[in-house]
Amino acid sequence: MKHNTDYILQKAISSHNLHEEEILYLLKAKDTKKLTSFADMVRKKYVGNEVHLRALIEFSNYCKQNCLYCGLQRTNVKLERYRIKEQDIVNLAKQAKDFGYKTVVLQSGEDDYYNVNKMTYIISEIKKLDIAITLSIGEKTFDEYKAYKEAGADRYLLRIETTDEVLYNKLDPDMSLKNRMICLGNIKKLGFEVGSGIMVGLPGQTFESIAKDIVYLKSIPVDMAGIGPFIYNPDTFLQFKSIHQYDNFDLSLKVMAILRLIMPDINIPATTAMETLNHNGRLIALQSGANVVMPNATEAIYRKKYEIYPGKICLNDSPGHCRACIENKINSIGRFVSKSKGFHNPYVTI
Ligand code: SAM
Ligand code: FES
């Protein structure tokens, strides 16, 4: 196995296949810029200069789970909880459509208040608006996923978070990596576009486990890969800070860039967490392989309470402000907002 950045990058752009050891080598290599500029080149060739916007509606911060790193964990008593009424969620989606969004992402903690009846009502009402719907509401049964698909949901986002089972068990008590993988399998089987991804820089996470995560995401294969740096939240029960000596922002860029190299036509968001760590984080991500942004379309009164981690951006802004702001930013780097729903279009060579 040749371990040399130039060799591996050349191999990546010609075959879009890398061995786990080659991925590991790129993760550990010092030169992030070379990697991200190759990813940017591949992004341009396969998915072009358009950027897909997904309007993020954070409709409930109740969660029955207790993920150690996450501010929505059920034992976080400092968090003031809220639920947005079904009709108000539909109204936020209508507003998002009026702002020109072609997709809404409905995200919440794992909140059983929104049972199948409520969720299918919300989905079918939003579907009438002729926009695409992504769900990001956690682990459900096969039958629940099926009901959501039949009601009109198009995509499902469920990050695997980490494929390191020991780390997973430590960070996600009462949950199992196996069940998360089964959920992703069911989502795929039901014909959703599958979004998954990981957090980068989790305490105890290694380069080796991140390389395995990347291989796993390709094996699904995902239609969308969301990569976010882990951001320490002092209100959680995670009693230790990241033991990483590395910069979670830089490492997240590398992970995103490698995913673009080996899955050249998928959708990759420039995540909000990237912008939390760097005020130009989303633009840098868009120039390092990403082609999607998920601006917040929730009203400001709720945004402050959806505090997964501290320092989240745009907390006082309105949905209209975020929509205009992001388009200006995208245009400033010579890119443009797509007019399509932005489904994953496998690239075909003629
Ligand atoms: N309940 C849904 C689920 O589990 O998929 C969606 C909500 S959850 C808050 C969305 C994502 O936030 C998680 O998949 C996780 O990757 C991310 N997240 C949670 N805590 C974080 C932290 N401290 N820093 C960065 N990202 C975090
Ligand atoms: Fe449930 Fe994070 S612990 S959304």
PDB file of C-alpha atoms in Angstrom, residues 82-342:
ATOM      1  CA  TYR A  82     -41.270  23.335  23.925  1.00  0.00           C
ATOM      2  CA  ARG A  83     -43.427  21.652  21.342  1.00  0.00           C
ATOM      3  CA  ILE A  84     -44.753  23.416  18.259  1.00  0.00           C
ATOM      4  CA  LYS A  85     -48.380  22.609  17.464  1.00  0.00           C
ATOM      5  CA  GLU A  86     -49.058  20.500  14.393  1.00  0.00           C
ATOM      6  CA  GLN A  87     -50.784  23.275  12.458  1.00  0.00           C
ATOM      7  CA  ASP A  88     -48.003  25.731  13.356  1.00  0.00           C
ATOM      8  CA  ILE A  89     -45.405  23.312  11.987  1.00  0.00           C
ATOM      9  CA  VAL A  90     -47.374  23.191   8.731  1.00  0.00           C
ATOM     10  CA  ASN A  91     -47.540  27.000   8.764  1.00  0.00           C
ATOM     11  CA  LEU A  92     -43.751  27.236   9.221  1.00  0.00           C
ATOM     12  CA  ALA A  93     -43.390  24.948   6.199  1.00  0.00           C
ATOM     13  CA  LYS A  94     -45.746  27.219   4.204  1.00  0.00           C
ATOM     14  CA  GLN A  95     -43.651  30.213   5.203  1.00  0.00           C
ATOM     15  CA  ALA A  96     -40.499  28.343   4.164  1.00  0.00           C
ATOM     16  CA  LYS A  97     -42.040  27.638   0.773  1.00  0.00           C
ATOM     17  CA  ASP A  98     -42.885  31.336   0.405  1.00  0.00           C
ATOM     18  CA  PHE A  99     -39.208  32.113   1.047  1.00  0.00           C
ATOM     19  CA  GLY A 100     -38.383  29.878  -1.915  1.00  0.00           C
ATOM     20  CA  TYR A 101     -37.293  26.723  -0.111  1.00  0.00           C
ATOM     21  CA  LYS A 102     -37.910  23.474  -1.990  1.00  0.00           C
ATOM     22  CA  THR A 103     -37.303  21.213   1.013  1.00  0.00           C
ATOM     23  CA  VAL A 104     -38.133  21.333   4.686  1.00  0.00           C
ATOM     24  CA  VAL A 105     -36.338  19.295   7.330  1.00  0.00           C
ATOM     25  CA  LEU A 106     -38.531  18.450  10.312  1.00  0.00           C
ATOM     26  CA  GLN A 107     -36.240  17.847  13.266  1.00  0.00           C
ATOM     27  CA  SER A 108     -36.862  17.128  16.949  1.00  0.00           C
ATOM     28  CA  GLY A 109     -35.624  15.108  19.867  1.00  0.00           C
ATOM     29  CA  GLU A 110     -37.169  11.649  20.147  1.00  0.00           C
ATOM     30  CA  ASP A 111     -40.566  12.885  21.251  1.00  0.00           C
ATOM     31  CA  ASP A 112     -43.364  10.308  21.369  1.00  0.00           C
ATOM     32  CA  TYR A 113     -45.950  13.084  21.722  1.00  0.00           C
ATOM     33  CA  TYR A 114     -45.794  13.265  17.929  1.00  0.00           C
ATOM     34  CA  ASN A 115     -47.241   9.813  17.333  1.00  0.00           C
ATOM     35  CA  VAL A 116     -47.868   8.273  13.932  1.00  0.00           C
ATOM     36  CA  ASN A 117     -51.246  10.025  13.588  1.00  0.00           C
ATOM     37  CA  LYS A 118     -49.805  13.448  14.324  1.00  0.00           C
ATOM     38  CA  MET A 119     -46.710  12.969  12.166  1.00  0.00           C
ATOM     39  CA  THR A 120     -48.606  11.585   9.186  1.00  0.00           C
ATOM     40  CA  TYR A 121     -51.026  14.520   9.424  1.00  0.00           C
ATOM     41  CA  ILE A 122     -48.130  17.018   9.426  1.00  0.00           C
ATOM     42  CA  ILE A 123     -46.344  15.242   6.569  1.00  0.00           C
ATOM     43  CA  SER A 124     -49.430  14.945   4.361  1.00  0.00           C
ATOM     44  CA  GLU A 125     -50.380  18.597   4.914  1.00  0.00           C
ATOM     45  CA  ILE A 126     -46.876  19.766   4.034  1.00  0.00           C
ATOM     46  CA  LYS A 127     -46.804  17.439   1.041  1.00  0.00           C
ATOM     47  CA  LYS A 128     -49.725  19.383  -0.453  1.00  0.00           C
ATOM     48  CA  LEU A 129     -47.325  22.331  -0.784  1.00  0.00           C
ATOM     49  CA  ASP A 130     -45.283  20.385  -3.331  1.00  0.00           C
ATOM     50  CA  ILE A 131     -42.020  20.592  -1.428  1.00  0.00           C
ATOM     51  CA  ALA A 132     -39.704  17.769  -0.409  1.00  0.00           C
ATOM     52  CA  ILE A 133     -39.768  16.594   3.205  1.00  0.00           C
ATOM     53  CA  THR A 134     -36.844  15.323   5.227  1.00  0.00           C
ATOM     54  CA  LEU A 135     -37.483  13.830   8.652  1.00  0.00           C
ATOM     55  CA  SER A 136     -34.911  13.867  11.428  1.00  0.00           C
ATOM     56  CA  ILE A 137     -36.800  12.547  14.434  1.00  0.00           C
ATOM     57  CA  GLY A 138     -34.691   9.630  15.548  1.00  0.00           C
ATOM     58  CA  GLU A 139     -35.134   5.894  15.897  1.00  0.00           C
ATOM     59  CA  LYS A 140     -38.570   4.499  15.017  1.00  0.00           C
ATOM     60  CA  THR A 141     -40.008   1.101  14.192  1.00  0.00           C
ATOM     61  CA  PHE A 142     -40.183  -0.202  10.613  1.00  0.00           C
ATOM     62  CA  ASP A 143     -43.956   0.367  10.603  1.00  0.00           C
ATOM     63  CA  GLU A 144     -43.580   3.968  11.773  1.00  0.00           C
ATOM     64  CA  TYR A 145     -40.997   4.707   9.083  1.00  0.00           C
ATOM     65  CA  LYS A 146     -43.319   3.041   6.564  1.00  0.00           C
ATOM     66  CA  ALA A 147     -46.244   5.224   7.606  1.00  0.00           C
ATOM     67  CA  TYR A 148     -44.103   8.361   7.226  1.00  0.00           C
ATOM     68  CA  LYS A 149     -42.923   7.284   3.797  1.00  0.00           C
ATOM     69  CA  GLU A 150     -46.470   6.551   2.679  1.00  0.00           C
ATOM     70  CA  ALA A 151     -47.617   9.919   4.003  1.00  0.00           C
ATOM     71  CA  GLY A 152     -45.109  11.580   1.679  1.00  0.00           C
ATOM     72  CA  ALA A 153     -41.755  11.993   3.451  1.00  0.00           C
ATOM     73  CA  ASP A 154     -38.903  11.819   0.955  1.00  0.00           C
ATOM     74  CA  ARG A 155     -35.745  11.690   3.022  1.00  0.00           C
ATOM     75  CA  TYR A 156     -34.693  10.578   6.486  1.00  0.00           C
ATOM     76  CA  LEU A 157     -31.703  11.854   8.380  1.00  0.00           C
ATOM     77  CA  LEU A 158     -30.297   9.673  11.133  1.00  0.00           C
ATOM     78  CA  ARG A 159     -26.656  10.104  11.978  1.00  0.00           C
ATOM     79  CA  ILE A 160     -24.834   6.977  13.029  1.00  0.00           C
ATOM     80  CA  GLU A 161     -22.761   9.359  15.223  1.00  0.00           C
ATOM     81  CA  THR A 162     -19.883   6.851  15.535  1.00  0.00           C
ATOM     82  CA  THR A 163     -19.421   3.232  14.472  1.00  0.00           C
ATOM     83  CA  ASP A 164     -17.101   2.580  17.415  1.00  0.00           C
ATOM     84  CA  GLU A 165     -19.318   0.308  19.498  1.00  0.00           C
ATOM     85  CA  VAL A 166     -17.509   0.884  22.790  1.00  0.00           C
ATOM     86  CA  LEU A 167     -17.698   4.650  22.341  1.00  0.00           C
ATOM     87  CA  TYR A 168     -21.316   4.444  21.164  1.00  0.00           C
ATOM     88  CA  ASN A 169     -22.356   2.468  24.248  1.00  0.00           C
ATOM     89  CA  LYS A 170     -20.609   4.955  26.495  1.00  0.00           C
ATOM     90  CA  LEU A 171     -22.108   8.052  24.870  1.00  0.00           C
ATOM     91  CA  ASP A 172     -25.589   6.781  24.045  1.00  0.00           C
ATOM     92  CA  PRO A 173     -26.851   4.919  27.110  1.00  0.00           C
ATOM     93  CA  ASP A 174     -29.946   2.707  26.608  1.00  0.00           C
ATOM     94  CA  MET A 175     -29.354   2.795  22.858  1.00  0.00           C
ATOM     95  CA  SER A 176     -27.423   0.423  20.613  1.00  0.00           C
ATOM     96  CA  LEU A 177     -25.289   0.805  17.546  1.00  0.00           C
ATOM     97  CA  LYS A 178     -26.923  -2.335  16.164  1.00  0.00           C
ATOM     98  CA  ASN A 179     -30.403  -0.838  16.382  1.00  0.00           C
ATOM     99  CA  ARG A 180     -29.226   2.413  14.781  1.00  0.00           C
ATOM    100  CA  MET A 181     -27.838   0.385  11.875  1.00  0.00           C
ATOM    101  CA  ILE A 182     -31.095  -1.589  11.633  1.00  0.00           C
ATOM    102  CA  CYS A 183     -33.013   1.717  11.497  1.00  0.00           C
ATOM    103  CA  LEU A 184     -30.788   2.965   8.677  1.00  0.00           C
ATOM    104  CA  GLY A 185     -31.331  -0.343   6.848  1.00  0.00           C
ATOM    105  CA  ASN A 186     -35.118   0.017   7.217  1.00  0.00           C
ATOM    106  CA  ILE A 187     -35.025   3.611   6.004  1.00  0.00           C
ATOM    107  CA  LYS A 188     -33.093   2.499   2.939  1.00  0.00           C
ATOM    108  CA  LYS A 189     -35.414  -0.479   2.326  1.00  0.00           C
ATOM    109  CA  LEU A 190     -38.466   1.778   2.407  1.00  0.00           C
ATOM    110  CA  GLY A 191     -37.080   3.967  -0.359  1.00  0.00           C
ATOM    111  CA  PHE A 192     -36.233   7.113   1.571  1.00  0.00           C
ATOM    112  CA  GLU A 193     -33.189   9.069   0.518  1.00  0.00           C
ATOM    113  CA  VAL A 194     -30.857   8.154   3.349  1.00  0.00           C
ATOM    114  CA  GLY A 195     -28.970  10.796   5.245  1.00  0.00           C
ATOM    115  CA  SER A 196     -26.506   9.822   7.908  1.00  0.00           C
ATOM    116  CA  GLY A 197     -23.257  11.098   9.305  1.00  0.00           C
ATOM    117  CA  ILE A 198     -21.079  11.450  12.350  1.00  0.00           C
ATOM    118  CA  MET A 199     -19.808  13.867  14.932  1.00  0.00           C
ATOM    119  CA  VAL A 200     -16.117  14.587  14.745  1.00  0.00           C
ATOM    120  CA  GLY A 201     -13.960  15.077  17.821  1.00  0.00           C
ATOM    121  CA  LEU A 202     -16.020  13.117  20.317  1.00  0.00           C
ATOM    122  CA  PRO A 203     -14.130  12.388  23.513  1.00  0.00           C
ATOM    123  CA  GLY A 204     -12.477   9.017  23.046  1.00  0.00           C
ATOM    124  CA  GLN A 205     -12.905   8.986  19.260  1.00  0.00           C
ATOM    125  CA  THR A 206      -9.853   7.969  17.247  1.00  0.00           C
ATOM    126  CA  PHE A 207      -8.721   8.593  13.656  1.00  0.00           C
ATOM    127  CA  GLU A 208      -9.053   4.840  13.174  1.00  0.00           C
ATOM    128  CA  SER A 209     -12.708   4.853  14.176  1.00  0.00           C
ATOM    129  CA  ILE A 210     -13.443   7.872  11.935  1.00  0.00           C
ATOM    130  CA  ALA A 211     -11.874   6.007   8.998  1.00  0.00           C
ATOM    131  CA  LYS A 212     -14.244   3.104   9.747  1.00  0.00           C
ATOM    132  CA  ASP A 213     -17.199   5.526   9.952  1.00  0.00           C
ATOM    133  CA  ILE A 214     -16.387   6.806   6.462  1.00  0.00           C
ATOM    134  CA  VAL A 215     -16.209   3.261   5.090  1.00  0.00           C
ATOM    135  CA  TYR A 216     -19.557   2.509   6.766  1.00  0.00           C
ATOM    136  CA  LEU A 217     -21.278   5.565   5.238  1.00  0.00           C
ATOM    137  CA  LYS A 218     -20.120   4.462   1.798  1.00  0.00           C
ATOM    138  CA  SER A 219     -21.291   0.907   2.427  1.00  0.00           C
ATOM    139  CA  ILE A 220     -24.912   1.974   3.059  1.00  0.00           C
ATOM    140  CA  PRO A 221     -24.526   3.893   0.648  1.00  0.00           C
ATOM    141  CA  VAL A 222     -25.867   7.220   1.912  1.00  0.00           C
ATOM    142  CA  ASP A 223     -27.504   9.798  -0.344  1.00  0.00           C
ATOM    143  CA  MET A 224     -26.509  12.518   2.072  1.00  0.00           C
ATOM    144  CA  ALA A 225     -23.687  12.695   4.604  1.00  0.00           C
ATOM    145  CA  GLY A 226     -23.821  15.287   7.381  1.00  0.00           C
ATOM    146  CA  ILE A 227     -20.601  15.828   9.287  1.00  0.00           C
ATOM    147  CA  GLY A 228     -20.524  18.032  12.339  1.00  0.00           C
ATOM    148  CA  PRO A 229     -17.787  18.862  14.785  1.00  0.00           C
ATOM    149  CA  PHE A 230     -18.590  17.851  18.350  1.00  0.00           C
ATOM    150  CA  ILE A 231     -19.101  20.939  20.511  1.00  0.00           C
ATOM    151  CA  TYR A 232     -18.876  20.508  24.269  1.00  0.00           C
ATOM    152  CA  ASN A 233     -22.062  21.417  26.124  1.00  0.00           C
ATOM    153  CA  PRO A 234     -21.479  22.070  29.848  1.00  0.00           C
ATOM    154  CA  ASP A 235     -25.183  21.475  30.612  1.00  0.00           C
ATOM    155  CA  THR A 236     -24.866  17.818  29.653  1.00  0.00           C
ATOM    156  CA  PHE A 237     -23.732  14.843  31.651  1.00  0.00           C
ATOM    157  CA  LEU A 238     -20.620  14.511  29.566  1.00  0.00           C
ATOM    158  CA  GLN A 239     -18.159  15.165  32.338  1.00  0.00           C
ATOM    159  CA  PHE A 240     -15.057  15.276  30.192  1.00  0.00           C
ATOM    160  CA  LYS A 241     -14.020  17.621  27.436  1.00  0.00           C
ATOM    161  CA  SER A 242     -12.770  16.407  24.090  1.00  0.00           C
ATOM    162  CA  ILE A 243      -9.427  14.758  24.639  1.00  0.00           C
ATOM    163  CA  HIS A 244      -8.514  15.559  21.067  1.00  0.00           C
ATOM    164  CA  GLN A 245      -5.466  17.661  20.540  1.00  0.00           C
ATOM    165  CA  TYR A 246      -6.723  18.399  17.043  1.00  0.00           C
ATOM    166  CA  ASP A 247      -8.975  21.053  15.781  1.00  0.00           C
ATOM    167  CA  ASN A 248     -12.498  19.590  15.385  1.00  0.00           C
ATOM    168  CA  PHE A 249     -13.257  22.097  12.618  1.00  0.00           C
ATOM    169  CA  ASP A 250     -10.249  21.126  10.540  1.00  0.00           C
ATOM    170  CA  LEU A 251     -10.839  17.423  11.078  1.00  0.00           C
ATOM    171  CA  SER A 252     -14.514  17.790  10.109  1.00  0.00           C
ATOM    172  CA  LEU A 253     -13.449  19.470   6.861  1.00  0.00           C
ATOM    173  CA  LYS A 254     -11.170  16.524   6.132  1.00  0.00           C
ATOM    174  CA  VAL A 255     -13.949  13.998   6.772  1.00  0.00           C
ATOM    175  CA  MET A 256     -16.332  15.917   4.494  1.00  0.00           C
ATOM    176  CA  ALA A 257     -13.695  16.231   1.788  1.00  0.00           C
ATOM    177  CA  ILE A 258     -12.883  12.508   1.857  1.00  0.00           C
ATOM    178  CA  LEU A 259     -16.594  11.669   1.610  1.00  0.00           C
ATOM    179  CA  ARG A 260     -16.858  13.917  -1.453  1.00  0.00           C
ATOM    180  CA  LEU A 261     -13.874  12.154  -3.034  1.00  0.00           C
ATOM    181  CA  ILE A 262     -15.254   8.658  -2.547  1.00  0.00           C
ATOM    182  CA  MET A 263     -18.963   9.433  -3.055  1.00  0.00           C
ATOM    183  CA  PRO A 264     -18.684  12.217  -5.621  1.00  0.00           C
ATOM    184  CA  ASP A 265     -22.371  12.785  -6.393  1.00  0.00           C
ATOM    185  CA  ILE A 266     -23.989  12.675  -2.935  1.00  0.00           C
ATOM    186  CA  ASN A 267     -25.379  15.658  -1.049  1.00  0.00           C
ATOM    187  CA  ILE A 268     -23.126  17.015   1.680  1.00  0.00           C
ATOM    188  CA  PRO A 269     -24.329  19.819   3.939  1.00  0.00           C
ATOM    189  CA  ALA A 270     -22.161  22.596   5.270  1.00  0.00           C
ATOM    190  CA  THR A 271     -23.431  22.104   8.810  1.00  0.00           C
ATOM    191  CA  THR A 272     -24.467  24.744  11.329  1.00  0.00           C
ATOM    192  CA  ALA A 273     -21.950  23.374  13.838  1.00  0.00           C
ATOM    193  CA  MET A 274     -19.166  24.261  11.370  1.00  0.00           C
ATOM    194  CA  GLU A 275     -20.278  27.899  11.469  1.00  0.00           C
ATOM    195  CA  THR A 276     -20.430  27.794  15.268  1.00  0.00           C
ATOM    196  CA  LEU A 277     -16.706  27.028  15.380  1.00  0.00           C
ATOM    197  CA  ASN A 278     -15.701  29.422  12.591  1.00  0.00           C
ATOM    198  CA  HIS A 279     -17.719  32.475  11.548  1.00  0.00           C
ATOM    199  CA  ASN A 280     -17.152  31.553   7.885  1.00  0.00           C
ATOM    200  CA  GLY A 281     -17.523  27.856   8.560  1.00  0.00           C
ATOM    201  CA  ARG A 282     -20.330  27.122   6.134  1.00  0.00           C
ATOM    202  CA  LEU A 283     -18.624  28.944   3.233  1.00  0.00           C
ATOM    203  CA  ILE A 284     -15.360  27.148   3.948  1.00  0.00           C
ATOM    204  CA  ALA A 285     -17.285  23.858   4.004  1.00  0.00           C
ATOM    205  CA  LEU A 286     -18.977  24.733   0.694  1.00  0.00           C
ATOM    206  CA  GLN A 287     -15.490  25.198  -0.752  1.00  0.00           C
ATOM    207  CA  SER A 288     -14.317  21.879   0.668  1.00  0.00           C
ATOM    208  CA  GLY A 289     -16.843  19.495  -0.877  1.00  0.00           C
ATOM    209  CA  ALA A 290     -20.232  20.558   0.507  1.00  0.00           C
ATOM    210  CA  ASN A 291     -23.215  21.493  -1.699  1.00  0.00           C
ATOM    211  CA  VAL A 292     -26.120  21.868   0.760  1.00  0.00           C
ATOM    212  CA  VAL A 293     -26.990  24.351   3.536  1.00  0.00           C
ATOM    213  CA  MET A 294     -29.776  23.942   6.094  1.00  0.00           C
ATOM    214  CA  PRO A 295     -30.780  27.440   7.238  1.00  0.00           C
ATOM    215  CA  ASN A 296     -32.957  27.702  10.299  1.00  0.00           C
ATOM    216  CA  ALA A 297     -36.627  28.296   9.483  1.00  0.00           C
ATOM    217  CA  THR A 298     -37.839  28.128  13.092  1.00  0.00           C
ATOM    218  CA  GLU A 299     -38.994  31.304  14.822  1.00  0.00           C
ATOM    219  CA  ALA A 300     -36.454  32.916  17.186  1.00  0.00           C
ATOM    220  CA  ILE A 301     -38.499  32.168  20.342  1.00  0.00           C
ATOM    221  CA  TYR A 302     -37.874  28.464  19.834  1.00  0.00           C
ATOM    222  CA  ARG A 303     -34.333  28.611  18.439  1.00  0.00           C
ATOM    223  CA  LYS A 304     -32.822  29.567  21.783  1.00  0.00           C
ATOM    224  CA  LYS A 305     -34.394  26.532  23.371  1.00  0.00           C
ATOM    225  CA  TYR A 306     -33.128  24.069  20.768  1.00  0.00           C
ATOM    226  CA  GLU A 307     -29.733  24.275  22.361  1.00  0.00           C
ATOM    227  CA  ILE A 308     -27.955  21.090  21.349  1.00  0.00           C
ATOM    228  CA  TYR A 309     -24.640  22.807  22.085  1.00  0.00           C
ATOM    229  CA  PRO A 310     -23.737  26.350  23.158  1.00  0.00           C
ATOM    230  CA  GLY A 311     -22.991  29.142  20.704  1.00  0.00           C
ATOM    231  CA  LYS A 312     -25.451  28.055  18.007  1.00  0.00           C
ATOM    232  CA  ILE A 313     -25.597  30.665  15.264  1.00  0.00           C
ATOM    233  CA  CYS A 314     -28.528  32.920  14.245  1.00  0.00           C
ATOM    234  CA  LEU A 315     -30.356  32.555  17.586  1.00  0.00           C
ATOM    235  CA  ASN A 316     -32.038  35.955  17.350  1.00  0.00           C
ATOM    236  CA  ASP A 317     -32.684  35.947  13.623  1.00  0.00           C
ATOM    237  CA  SER A 318     -35.973  35.416  11.821  1.00  0.00           C
ATOM    238  CA  PRO A 319     -36.497  32.772   9.123  1.00  0.00           C
ATOM    239  CA  GLY A 320     -36.698  35.549   6.487  1.00  0.00           C
ATOM    240  CA  HIS A 321     -33.415  37.077   7.607  1.00  0.00           C
ATOM    241  CA  CYS A 322     -31.618  33.705   7.469  1.00  0.00           C
ATOM    242  CA  ARG A 323     -32.940  32.992   3.989  1.00  0.00           C
ATOM    243  CA  ALA A 324     -31.684  36.302   2.559  1.00  0.00           C
ATOM    244  CA  CYS A 325     -28.376  36.161   4.458  1.00  0.00           C
ATOM    245  CA  ILE A 326     -27.433  32.704   3.250  1.00  0.00           C
ATOM    246  CA  GLU A 327     -28.177  33.490  -0.405  1.00  0.00           C
ATOM    247  CA  ASN A 328     -25.891  36.539  -0.241  1.00  0.00           C
ATOM    248  CA  LYS A 329     -23.144  34.447   1.303  1.00  0.00           C
ATOM    249  CA  ILE A 330     -23.523  31.722  -1.314  1.00  0.00           C
ATOM    250  CA  ASN A 331     -23.424  34.265  -4.137  1.00  0.00           C
ATOM    251  CA  SER A 332     -20.313  35.858  -2.632  1.00  0.00           C
ATOM    252  CA  ILE A 333     -18.300  32.718  -3.451  1.00  0.00           C
ATOM    253  CA  GLY A 334     -19.607  32.446  -7.013  1.00  0.00           C
ATOM    254  CA  ARG A 335     -22.214  29.808  -6.252  1.00  0.00           C
ATOM    255  CA  PHE A 336     -25.994  30.012  -6.566  1.00  0.00           C
ATOM    256  CA  VAL A 337     -29.103  28.726  -4.820  1.00  0.00           C
ATOM    257  CA  SER A 338     -30.681  25.813  -6.656  1.00  0.00           C
ATOM    258  CA  LYS A 339     -34.255  25.991  -7.882  1.00  0.00           C
ATOM    259  CA  SER A 340     -34.739  22.232  -7.687  1.00  0.00           C
ATOM    260  CA  LYS A 341     -35.691  19.966  -4.785  1.00  0.00           C
ATOM    261  CA  GLY A 342     -32.127  18.718  -4.798  1.00  0.00           C
TER     262      GLY A 342
END
